Short mmCIF file of C-alpha atoms in Angstrom, two decimals:
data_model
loop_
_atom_site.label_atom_id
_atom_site.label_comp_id
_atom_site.label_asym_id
_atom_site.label_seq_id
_atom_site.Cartn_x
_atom_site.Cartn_y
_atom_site.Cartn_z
CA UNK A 28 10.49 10.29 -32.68
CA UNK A 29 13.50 9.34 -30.37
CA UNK A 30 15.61 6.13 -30.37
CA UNK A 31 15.32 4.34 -27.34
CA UNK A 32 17.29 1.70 -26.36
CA UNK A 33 15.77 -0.60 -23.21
CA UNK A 34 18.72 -2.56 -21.20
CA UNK A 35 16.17 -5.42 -19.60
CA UNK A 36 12.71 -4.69 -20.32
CA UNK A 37 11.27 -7.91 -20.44
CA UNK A 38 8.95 -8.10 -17.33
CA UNK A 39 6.83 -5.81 -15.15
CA UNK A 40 7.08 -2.16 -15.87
CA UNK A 41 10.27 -2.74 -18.26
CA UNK A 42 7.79 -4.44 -20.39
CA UNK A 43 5.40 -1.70 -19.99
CA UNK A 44 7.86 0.95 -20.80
CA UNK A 45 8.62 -1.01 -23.88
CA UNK A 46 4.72 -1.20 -24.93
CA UNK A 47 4.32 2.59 -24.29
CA UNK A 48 7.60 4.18 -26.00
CA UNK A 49 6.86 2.09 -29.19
CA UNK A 50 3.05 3.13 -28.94
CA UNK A 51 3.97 6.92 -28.72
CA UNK A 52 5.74 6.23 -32.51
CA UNK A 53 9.63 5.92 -30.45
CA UNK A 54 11.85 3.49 -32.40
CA UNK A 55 12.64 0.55 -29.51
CA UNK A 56 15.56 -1.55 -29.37
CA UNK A 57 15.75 -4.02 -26.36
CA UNK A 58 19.06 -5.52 -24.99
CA UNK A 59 18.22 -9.08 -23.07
CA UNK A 60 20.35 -12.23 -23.32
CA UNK A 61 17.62 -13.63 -25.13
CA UNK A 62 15.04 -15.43 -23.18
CA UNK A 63 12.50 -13.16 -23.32
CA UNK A 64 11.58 -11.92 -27.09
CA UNK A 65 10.25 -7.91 -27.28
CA UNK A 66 6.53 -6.99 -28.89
CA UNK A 67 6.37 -6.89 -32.32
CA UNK A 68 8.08 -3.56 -34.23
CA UNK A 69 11.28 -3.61 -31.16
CA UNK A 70 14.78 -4.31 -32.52
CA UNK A 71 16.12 -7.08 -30.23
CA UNK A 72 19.96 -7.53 -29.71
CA UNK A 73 20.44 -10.81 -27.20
CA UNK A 74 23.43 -10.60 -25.71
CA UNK A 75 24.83 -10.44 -22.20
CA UNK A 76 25.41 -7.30 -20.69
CA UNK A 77 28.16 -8.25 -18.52
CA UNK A 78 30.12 -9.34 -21.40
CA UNK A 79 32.09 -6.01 -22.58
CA UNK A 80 33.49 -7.27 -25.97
CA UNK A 81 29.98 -9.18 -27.10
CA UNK A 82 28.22 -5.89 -25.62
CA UNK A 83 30.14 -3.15 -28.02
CA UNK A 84 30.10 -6.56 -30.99
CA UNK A 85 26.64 -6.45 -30.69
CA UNK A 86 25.86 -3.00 -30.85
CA UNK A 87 27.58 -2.41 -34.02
CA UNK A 88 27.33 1.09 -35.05
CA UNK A 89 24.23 2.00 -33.79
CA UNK A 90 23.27 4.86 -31.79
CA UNK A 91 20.34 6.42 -29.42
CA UNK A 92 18.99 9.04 -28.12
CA UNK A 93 18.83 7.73 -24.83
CA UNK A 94 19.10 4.31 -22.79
CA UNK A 95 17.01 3.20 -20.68
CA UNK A 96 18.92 0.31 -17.86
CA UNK A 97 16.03 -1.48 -16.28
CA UNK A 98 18.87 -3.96 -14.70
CA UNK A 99 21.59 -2.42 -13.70
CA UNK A 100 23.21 -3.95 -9.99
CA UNK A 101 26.61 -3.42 -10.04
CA UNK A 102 29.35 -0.49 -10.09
CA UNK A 103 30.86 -3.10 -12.61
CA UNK A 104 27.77 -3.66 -14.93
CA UNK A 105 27.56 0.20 -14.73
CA UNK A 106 31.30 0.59 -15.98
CA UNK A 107 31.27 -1.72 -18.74
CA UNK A 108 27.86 -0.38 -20.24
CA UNK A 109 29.69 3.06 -19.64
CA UNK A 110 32.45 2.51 -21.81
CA UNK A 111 30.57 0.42 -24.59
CA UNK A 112 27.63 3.35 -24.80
CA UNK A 113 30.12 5.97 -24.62
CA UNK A 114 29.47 8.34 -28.15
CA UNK A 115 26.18 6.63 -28.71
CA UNK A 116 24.00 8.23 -26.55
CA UNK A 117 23.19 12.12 -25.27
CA UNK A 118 21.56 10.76 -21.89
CA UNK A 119 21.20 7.62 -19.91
CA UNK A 120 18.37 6.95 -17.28
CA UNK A 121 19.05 4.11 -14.86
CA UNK A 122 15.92 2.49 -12.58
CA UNK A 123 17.06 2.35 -8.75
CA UNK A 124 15.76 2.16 -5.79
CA UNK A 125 14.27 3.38 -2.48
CA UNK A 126 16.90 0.82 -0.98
CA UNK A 127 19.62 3.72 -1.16
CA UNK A 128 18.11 4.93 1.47
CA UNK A 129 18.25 2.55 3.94
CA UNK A 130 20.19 3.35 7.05
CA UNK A 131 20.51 -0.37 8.41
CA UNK A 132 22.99 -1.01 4.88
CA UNK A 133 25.45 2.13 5.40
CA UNK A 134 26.29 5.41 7.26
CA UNK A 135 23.71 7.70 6.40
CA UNK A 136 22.88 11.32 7.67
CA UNK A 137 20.07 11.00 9.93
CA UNK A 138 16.36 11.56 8.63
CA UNK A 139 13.48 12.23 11.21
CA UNK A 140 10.95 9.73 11.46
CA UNK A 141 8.04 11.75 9.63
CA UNK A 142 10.46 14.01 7.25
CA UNK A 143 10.74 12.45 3.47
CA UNK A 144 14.04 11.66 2.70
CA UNK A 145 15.72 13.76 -0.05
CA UNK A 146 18.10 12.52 -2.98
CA UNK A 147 20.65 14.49 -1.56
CA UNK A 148 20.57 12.24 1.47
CA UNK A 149 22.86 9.73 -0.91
CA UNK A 150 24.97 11.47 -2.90
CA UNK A 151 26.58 9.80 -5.97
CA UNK A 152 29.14 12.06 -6.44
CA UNK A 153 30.81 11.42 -3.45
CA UNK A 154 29.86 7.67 -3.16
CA UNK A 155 32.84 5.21 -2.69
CA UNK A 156 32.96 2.81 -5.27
CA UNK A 157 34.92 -0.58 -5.25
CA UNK A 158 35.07 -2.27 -8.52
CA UNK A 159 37.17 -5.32 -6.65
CA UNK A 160 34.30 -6.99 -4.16
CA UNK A 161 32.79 -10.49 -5.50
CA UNK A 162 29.78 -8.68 -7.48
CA UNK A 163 30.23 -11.44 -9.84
CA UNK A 164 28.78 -13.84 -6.46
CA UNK A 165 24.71 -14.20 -6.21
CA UNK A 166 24.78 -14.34 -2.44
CA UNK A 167 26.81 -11.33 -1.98
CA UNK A 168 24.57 -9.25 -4.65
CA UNK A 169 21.56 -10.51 -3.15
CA UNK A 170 23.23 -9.19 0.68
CA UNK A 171 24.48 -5.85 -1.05
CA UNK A 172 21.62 -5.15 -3.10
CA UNK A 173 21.02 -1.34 -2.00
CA UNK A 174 25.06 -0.90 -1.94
CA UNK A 175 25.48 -2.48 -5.55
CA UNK A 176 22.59 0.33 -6.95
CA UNK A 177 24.51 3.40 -5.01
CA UNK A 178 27.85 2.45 -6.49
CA UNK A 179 26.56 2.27 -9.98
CA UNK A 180 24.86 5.24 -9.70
CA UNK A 181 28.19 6.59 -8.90
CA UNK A 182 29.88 5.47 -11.87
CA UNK A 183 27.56 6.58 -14.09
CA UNK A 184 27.54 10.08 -12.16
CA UNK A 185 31.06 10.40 -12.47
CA UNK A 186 31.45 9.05 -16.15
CA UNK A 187 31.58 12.29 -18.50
CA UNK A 188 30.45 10.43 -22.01
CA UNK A 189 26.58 11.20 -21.59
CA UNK A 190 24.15 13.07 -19.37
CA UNK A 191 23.18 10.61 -16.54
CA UNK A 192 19.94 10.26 -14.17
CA UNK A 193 18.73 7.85 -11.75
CA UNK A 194 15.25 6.73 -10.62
CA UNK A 195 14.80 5.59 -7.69
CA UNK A 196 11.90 4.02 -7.62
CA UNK A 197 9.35 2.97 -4.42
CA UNK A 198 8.33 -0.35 -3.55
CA UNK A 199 5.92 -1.32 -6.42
CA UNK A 200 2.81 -2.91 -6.74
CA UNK A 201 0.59 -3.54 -9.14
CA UNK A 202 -0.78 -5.89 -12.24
CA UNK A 203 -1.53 -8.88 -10.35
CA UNK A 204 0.08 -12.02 -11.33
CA UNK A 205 2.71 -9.59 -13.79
CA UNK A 206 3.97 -8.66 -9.84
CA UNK A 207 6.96 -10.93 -9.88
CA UNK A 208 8.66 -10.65 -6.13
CA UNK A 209 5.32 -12.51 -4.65
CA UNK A 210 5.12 -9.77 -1.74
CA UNK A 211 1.49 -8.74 -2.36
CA UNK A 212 0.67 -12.18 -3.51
CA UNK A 213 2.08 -12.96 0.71
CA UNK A 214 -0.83 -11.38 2.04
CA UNK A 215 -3.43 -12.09 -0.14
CA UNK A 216 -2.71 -15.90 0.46
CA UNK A 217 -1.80 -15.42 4.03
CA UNK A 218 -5.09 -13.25 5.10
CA UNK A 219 -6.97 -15.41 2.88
CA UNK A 220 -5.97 -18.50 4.72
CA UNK A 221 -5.65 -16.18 8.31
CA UNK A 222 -2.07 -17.36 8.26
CA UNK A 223 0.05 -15.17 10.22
CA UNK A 224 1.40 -11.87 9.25
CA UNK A 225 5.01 -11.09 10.88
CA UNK A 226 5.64 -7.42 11.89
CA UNK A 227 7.90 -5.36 14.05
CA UNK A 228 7.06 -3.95 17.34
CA UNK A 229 6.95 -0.74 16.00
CA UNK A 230 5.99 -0.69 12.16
CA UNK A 231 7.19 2.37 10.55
CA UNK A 232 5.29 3.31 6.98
CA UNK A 233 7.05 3.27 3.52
CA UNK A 234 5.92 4.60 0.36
CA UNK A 235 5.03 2.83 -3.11
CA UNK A 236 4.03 3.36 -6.48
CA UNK A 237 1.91 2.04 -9.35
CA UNK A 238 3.53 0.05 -12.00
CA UNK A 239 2.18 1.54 -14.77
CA UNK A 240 2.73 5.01 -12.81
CA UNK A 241 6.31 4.16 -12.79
CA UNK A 242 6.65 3.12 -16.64
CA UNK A 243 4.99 6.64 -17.33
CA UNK A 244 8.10 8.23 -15.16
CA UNK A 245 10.63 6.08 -16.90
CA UNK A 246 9.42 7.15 -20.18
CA UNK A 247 9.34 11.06 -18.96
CA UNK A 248 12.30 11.04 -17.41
CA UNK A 249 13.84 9.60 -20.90
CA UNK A 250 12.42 11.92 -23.17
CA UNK A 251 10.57 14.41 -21.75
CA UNK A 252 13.48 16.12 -19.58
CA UNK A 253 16.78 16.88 -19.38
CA UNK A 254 17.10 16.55 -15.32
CA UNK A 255 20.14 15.11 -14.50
CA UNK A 256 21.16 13.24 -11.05
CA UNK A 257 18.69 11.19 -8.63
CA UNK A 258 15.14 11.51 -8.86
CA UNK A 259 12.74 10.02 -6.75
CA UNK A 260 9.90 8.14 -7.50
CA UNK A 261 6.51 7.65 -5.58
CA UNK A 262 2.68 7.85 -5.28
CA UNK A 263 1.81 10.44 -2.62
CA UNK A 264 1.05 9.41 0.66
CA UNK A 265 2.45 6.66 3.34
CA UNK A 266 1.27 3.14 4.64
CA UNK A 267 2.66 0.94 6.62
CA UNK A 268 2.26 -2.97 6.93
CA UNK A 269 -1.02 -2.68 9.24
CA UNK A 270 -2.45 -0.08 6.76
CA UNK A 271 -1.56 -2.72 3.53
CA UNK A 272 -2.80 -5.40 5.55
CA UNK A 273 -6.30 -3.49 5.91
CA UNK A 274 -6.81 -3.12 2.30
CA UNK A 275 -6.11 -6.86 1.64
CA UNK A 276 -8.76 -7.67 4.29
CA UNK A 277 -11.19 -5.95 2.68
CA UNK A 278 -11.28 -7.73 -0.41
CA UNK A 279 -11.00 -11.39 1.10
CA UNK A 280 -13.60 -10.59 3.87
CA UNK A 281 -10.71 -11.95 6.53
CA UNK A 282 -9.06 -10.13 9.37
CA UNK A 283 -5.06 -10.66 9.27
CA UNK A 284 -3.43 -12.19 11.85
CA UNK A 285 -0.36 -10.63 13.27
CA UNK A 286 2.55 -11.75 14.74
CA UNK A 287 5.31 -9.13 16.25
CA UNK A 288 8.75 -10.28 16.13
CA UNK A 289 11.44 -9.59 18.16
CA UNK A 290 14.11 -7.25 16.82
CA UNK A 291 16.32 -8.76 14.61
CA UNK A 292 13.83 -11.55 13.43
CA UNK A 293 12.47 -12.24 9.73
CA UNK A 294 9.38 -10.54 8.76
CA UNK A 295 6.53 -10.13 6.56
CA UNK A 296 7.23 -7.66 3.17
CA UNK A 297 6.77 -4.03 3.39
CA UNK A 298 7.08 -4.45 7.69
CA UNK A 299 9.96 -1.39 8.64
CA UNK A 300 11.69 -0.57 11.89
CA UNK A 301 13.73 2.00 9.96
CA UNK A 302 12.23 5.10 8.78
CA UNK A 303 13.26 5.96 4.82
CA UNK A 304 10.34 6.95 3.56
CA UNK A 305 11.24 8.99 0.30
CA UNK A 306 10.24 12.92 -0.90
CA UNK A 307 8.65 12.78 -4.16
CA UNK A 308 9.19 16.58 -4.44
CA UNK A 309 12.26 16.99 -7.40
CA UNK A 310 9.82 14.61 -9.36
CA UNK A 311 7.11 17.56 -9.17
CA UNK A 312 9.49 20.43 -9.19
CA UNK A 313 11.06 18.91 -12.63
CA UNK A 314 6.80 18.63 -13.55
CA UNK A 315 6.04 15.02 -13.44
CA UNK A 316 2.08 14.68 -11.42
CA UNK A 317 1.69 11.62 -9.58
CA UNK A 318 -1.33 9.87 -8.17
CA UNK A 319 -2.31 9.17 -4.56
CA UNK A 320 -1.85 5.52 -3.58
CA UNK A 321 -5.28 5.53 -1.98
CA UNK A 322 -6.39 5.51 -5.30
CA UNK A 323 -5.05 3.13 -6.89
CA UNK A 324 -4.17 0.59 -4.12
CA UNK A 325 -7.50 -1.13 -3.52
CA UNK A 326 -7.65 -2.10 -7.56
CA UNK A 327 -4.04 -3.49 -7.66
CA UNK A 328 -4.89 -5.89 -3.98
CA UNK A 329 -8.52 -6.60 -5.74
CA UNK A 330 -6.04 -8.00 -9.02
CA UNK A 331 -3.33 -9.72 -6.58
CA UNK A 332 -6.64 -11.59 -4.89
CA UNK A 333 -8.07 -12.73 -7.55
CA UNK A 334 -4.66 -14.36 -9.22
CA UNK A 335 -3.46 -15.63 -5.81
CA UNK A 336 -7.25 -16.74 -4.69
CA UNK A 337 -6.86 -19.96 -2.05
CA UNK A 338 -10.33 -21.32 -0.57
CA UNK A 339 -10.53 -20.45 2.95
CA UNK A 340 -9.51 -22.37 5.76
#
């Protein structure tokens, strides 16, 4: 039995990861501020993360095995959880993302369209990090998402008080209505009403993953090995917004509309002009199996239809 402590955790795969460590006999405490309550047989401490002194108050005496941070944005939320988990905890795993990767939010070494980007392609150890920009602002964390995840990653990386790993995890799909950010909900509603679907010129294919695939990795990558740095995390095999597209039209029985944008415009979810689709090889190296998206993808747009179902037009 390990002692697992879950920063977030109250929605989507957090939730999931929750359900699963305390059903494999782990002993789960979740940190939220509150709103959300954890399953039956979780410790709970509500309290705000951000707030250093009721953090460490909170947290009392207790210690883990390893953390879990399902919601971790900032190089600031990543310093103050630092220093308040520092001497409870052998290892801390935080969730990122496959934002890092994006070239169009910072100077990044070049990738060929068609080779899967590495983790070594952002480095933490030698990331900048600047503690003094308005993180604290919703509009500026919303603009610097990708940047706010490689700077935290970088003080964790550099922080010496526990043994530190990221996932960075692929666009994610999955468990219909329990999907949150709407995006596959967009084209079930949109093809189901033949409502126009924006894309680029040129769409460029990404990579995703399951939810439930991803809870599994969360909870291997917490207990089941010591692997420290960035890991990435994805289903085999690529798709762009056409290919998604296709899959939602066969379960509504409508062909999408398209509608390519000039460069620079607003488009649909999951449409790319920028290649940074991610290599899930240190993930299999390090023994974790994953699935192929073809497999999985028609039964999570089959449970997105039928929450988001809209009579035709």
């Amino acid at each position: 039995m390990q002692r697992i402590c879950v920063i977030g955790g109250s929605r989507y795969f957090g939730k999931l990861l929750v359900e699963r460590a305390r059903a494999a006999g782990h002993q789960v405490t979740v940190i939220n501020r509150g709103s959300n309550r954890p399953p039956a047989g979780v410790e709970h401490l509500a309290v705000d993360r951000d707030d250093e002194a009721a953090l460490i108050a909170a947290l009392g005496s207790s210690t883990f095995d390893v953390i879990v941070d399902q919601v971790c944005y900032t190089p600031v939320q990543a310093a103050i959880t630092a220093r308040a988990f520092a001497g409870r905890t052998r290892r801390y795993v935080m969730t990122s993302t496959i934002e890092v990767y994006d070239p169009g939010t910072a100077a990044l070494p070049a990738v060929p369209v068609g080779t899967p980007v590495p983790e070594e392609n952002v480095d933490p150890r030698a990331w900048r990090v600047a503690t003094d920009l308005p993180w604290h602002e919703e509009a500026y964390l919303q603009a610097h998402y990708a940047e706010g995840k490689r700077q935290a990653e970088a003080v964790f990386t550099r922080d010496r008080s526990f043994a530190f790993a990221s996932v960075r995890s692929a666009h994610v799909l999955g468990g219909g209505a329990q999907e949150f950010t709407g995006r596959l909900a967009h084209y079930a509603e949109h093809i189901s009403r033949g409502e126009e679907i924006a894309v680029h010129a040129k769409t460029l294919p990404t990579v995703f993953i399951h939810y439930e695939e991803l809870a599994d990795l969360l909870l291997w990558a917490a207990i089941a090995t010591d692997f420290t740095g960035p890991v990435n995390a994805c289903s085999d095999g690529l798709l762009d917004v056409r290919d998604l597209a296709a899959t939602v039209a066969a379960q509504t029985g409508r062909e999408p509309v398209f509608r390519t944008v000039a460069a620079g415009g607003t488009t649909s979810p999951f449409s790319f002009d920028r290649h940074y689709a991610m290599s899930n090889a240190r993930a299999k190296e390090l023994g974790f199996t994953f699935s192929r998206i073809a497999d999985w993808l028609p039964g999570a747009v089959a449970e997105t239809v039928s929450a988001s179902a809209t009579p035709a037009a």
